[in-house]
Amino acid sequence: MTYFLSLNEALEYLKVSKATLYKLTSNREIKFYKPNGGKIYFKVEDLENWISSGEKLCKHAVFQESLDFKSRKNGE
């Protein structure tokens, strides 16, 4: 089942201001739905994907990626 959140519910879910969420929708940085040109709704899954898109690697993972890159570059 797909769960939709209203604008206010999405604000609370993301812990962002209304201005920030409007900016994200205006810039098409986050998916939203506006049936019949009315209220804005968000799928929980889309909000989770947006949050995940900002993932930052821990130091160990960055170090491992650099080792992997060097290995590929040197043909090992």
Coordinates of C-alpha atoms in Angstrom, one line a residue:
M1 CA 0.0 0.0 0.0
T2 CA 1.2 3.5 -0.8
Y3 CA 1.1 6.1 2.0
F4 CA 0.8 9.8 1.2
L5 CA 1.5 12.6 3.6
S6 CA 0.0 16.1 3.5
L7 CA 2.3 19.1 3.4
N8 CA 2.1 19.6 7.1
E9 CA 2.7 15.9 7.8
A10 CA 5.7 16.0 5.4
L11 CA 7.1 19.0 7.3
E12 CA 7.0 17.1 10.5
Y13 CA 8.4 13.9 9.0
L14 CA 11.4 15.7 7.4
K15 CA 11.8 18.3 10.2
V16 CA 12.2 21.2 7.8
S17 CA 10.5 24.5 7.4
K18 CA 7.6 25.2 5.1
A19 CA 9.8 27.5 3.1
T20 CA 12.4 24.8 2.7
L21 CA 9.9 22.2 1.5
Y22 CA 8.3 24.7 -0.9
K23 CA 11.8 25.4 -2.3
L24 CA 12.5 21.7 -2.8
T25 CA 9.2 21.3 -4.7
S26 CA 9.7 24.4 -6.7
N27 CA 13.2 23.3 -7.8
R28 CA 11.9 19.8 -8.4
E29 CA 14.4 18.3 -6.0
I30 CA 11.7 16.2 -4.2
K31 CA 8.8 14.4 -5.8
F32 CA 5.3 15.6 -5.0
Y33 CA 1.8 15.1 -6.1
K34 CA -0.8 17.8 -6.7
P35 CA -4.1 16.1 -7.8
N36 CA -6.4 18.5 -9.7
G37 CA -4.1 21.4 -9.0
G38 CA -5.0 21.3 -5.3
K39 CA -3.1 20.4 -2.2
I40 CA 0.4 19.0 -2.3
Y41 CA 1.0 15.4 -1.2
F42 CA 4.1 13.3 -0.8
K43 CA 4.7 9.6 -0.9
V44 CA 6.6 8.4 2.3
E45 CA 8.8 6.3 0.0
D46 CA 9.8 9.4 -2.0
L47 CA 10.6 11.3 1.1
E48 CA 12.8 8.4 2.3
N49 CA 14.5 8.3 -1.0
W50 CA 15.2 12.0 -0.9
I51 CA 16.7 11.6 2.6
S52 CA 18.8 8.7 1.4
S53 CA 20.1 10.6 -1.5
G54 CA 22.1 12.8 0.9
E55 CA 24.0 9.8 2.3
K56 CA 27.6 10.6 3.3
L57 CA 30.2 7.8 3.7
C58 CA 32.0 7.2 6.9
K59 CA 35.8 7.6 7.0
H60 CA 36.4 3.8 6.7
A61 CA 34.2 3.5 3.6
V62 CA 35.9 6.5 2.0
F63 CA 39.3 5.0 2.7
Q64 CA 38.2 1.7 1.2
E65 CA 36.9 3.4 -1.9
S66 CA 40.2 5.1 -2.4
L67 CA 42.0 1.8 -2.1
D68 CA 39.7 0.2 -4.6
F69 CA 40.2 3.1 -7.0
K70 CA 44.0 2.8 -6.7
S71 CA 43.8 -0.9 -7.4
R72 CA 41.7 -0.4 -10.5
K73 CA 43.9 2.4 -11.7
N74 CA 47.0 0.3 -11.3
G75 CA 45.4 -2.7 -13.1
E76 CA 45.5 -4.9 -10.0

